[in-house]
Every structure is written in C-alpha cells, then in structure tokens.
CSV table of C-alpha atoms in Angstrom, one decimal:
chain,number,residue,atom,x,y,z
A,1,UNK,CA,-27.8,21.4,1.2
A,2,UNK,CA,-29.3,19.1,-1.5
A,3,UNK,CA,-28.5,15.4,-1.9
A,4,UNK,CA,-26.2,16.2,-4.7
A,5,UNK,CA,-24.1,18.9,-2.9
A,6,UNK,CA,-22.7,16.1,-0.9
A,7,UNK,CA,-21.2,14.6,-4.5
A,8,UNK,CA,-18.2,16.6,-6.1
A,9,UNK,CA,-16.2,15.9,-9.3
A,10,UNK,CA,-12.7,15.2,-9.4
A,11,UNK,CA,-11.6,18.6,-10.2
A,12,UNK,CA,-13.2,19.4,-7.0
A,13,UNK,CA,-11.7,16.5,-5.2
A,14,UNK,CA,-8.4,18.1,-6.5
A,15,UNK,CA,-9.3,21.5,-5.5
A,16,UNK,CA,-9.5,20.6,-2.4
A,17,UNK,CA,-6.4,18.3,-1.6
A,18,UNK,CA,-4.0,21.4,-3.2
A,19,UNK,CA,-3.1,19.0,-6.1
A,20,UNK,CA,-3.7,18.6,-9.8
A,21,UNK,CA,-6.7,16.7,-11.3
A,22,UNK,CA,-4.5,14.5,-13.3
A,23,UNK,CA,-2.4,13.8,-9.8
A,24,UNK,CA,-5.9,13.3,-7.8
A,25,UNK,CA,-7.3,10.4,-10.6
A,26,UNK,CA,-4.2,9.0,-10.7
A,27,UNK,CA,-4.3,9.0,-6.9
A,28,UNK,CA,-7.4,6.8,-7.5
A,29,UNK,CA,-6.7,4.3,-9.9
A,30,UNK,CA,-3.9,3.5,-8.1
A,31,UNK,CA,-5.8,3.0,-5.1
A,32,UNK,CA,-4.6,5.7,-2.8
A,33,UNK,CA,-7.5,8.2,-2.8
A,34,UNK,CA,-11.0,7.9,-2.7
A,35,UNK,CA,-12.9,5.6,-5.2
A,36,UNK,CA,-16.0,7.4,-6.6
A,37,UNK,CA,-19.6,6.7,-5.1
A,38,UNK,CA,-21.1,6.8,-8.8
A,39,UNK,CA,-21.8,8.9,-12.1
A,40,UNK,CA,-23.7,11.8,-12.1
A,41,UNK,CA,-24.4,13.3,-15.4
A,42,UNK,CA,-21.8,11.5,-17.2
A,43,UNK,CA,-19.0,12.1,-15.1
A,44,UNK,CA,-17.3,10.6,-11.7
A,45,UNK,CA,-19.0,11.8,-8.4
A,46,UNK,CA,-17.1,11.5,-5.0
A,47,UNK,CA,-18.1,12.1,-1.8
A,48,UNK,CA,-17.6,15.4,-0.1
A,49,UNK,CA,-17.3,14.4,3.4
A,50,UNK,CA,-15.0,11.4,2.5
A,51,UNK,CA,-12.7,13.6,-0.2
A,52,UNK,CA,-12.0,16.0,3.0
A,53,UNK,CA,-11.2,13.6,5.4
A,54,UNK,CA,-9.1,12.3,2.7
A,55,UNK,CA,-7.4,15.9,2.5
A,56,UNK,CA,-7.0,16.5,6.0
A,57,UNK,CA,-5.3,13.1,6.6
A,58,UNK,CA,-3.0,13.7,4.0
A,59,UNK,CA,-1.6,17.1,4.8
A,60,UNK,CA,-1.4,15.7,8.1
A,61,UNK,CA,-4.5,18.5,9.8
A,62,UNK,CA,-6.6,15.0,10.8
A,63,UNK,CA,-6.9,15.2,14.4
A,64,UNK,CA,-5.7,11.6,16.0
C-alpha cells in the first residue's frame, strides 16, 4: 500500500459510514466526524484508518 492509499476523499469517507457525502461534510464542519489530514490534489484527504474507526464506532461494531 502506498503513502496515499492510507488518504481517502470524502465521498469515500461517506462510502464507507453508509451515509451521503453531503451528510458526511456536514458531519465535519459541525465537528462530529473526522477533520481532514490535508489536500491532496485540490481536494480534502482523510485518513483511512481513522474514517473506519470513525464508522465502526458509529454503527456501534467498535469493540469496547
């Protein structure tokens, strides 16, 4: 896996929480997702690893 497969867009991010793109970057500026790492070719990058925990917390699959 290269350094940038660990960074995924927001679509992605949405992809992978079951929701809506529009409900996961709203999710973020309000403060209750993940803040993005940085910009990678003009658009938001967020971690993989994070964005999952973030998921499985969420849909309550996070192991305690």
């Amino acid at each position: 896996m290269s350094k940038l497969d660990q960074f995924i867009s927001a679509t992605e991010a949405a992809q992978l929480a079951g929701i809506e793109r529009d409900t996961f970057t709203s999710y973020v500026s309000r403060g209750f997702a993940p803040e993005p790492v940085g910009v990678f070719g003009g658009r938001r990058g967020y971690e993989r690893a994070t964005i999952e925990a973030w998921a499985a917390k969420r849909s309550g699959n996070a192991s305690e």
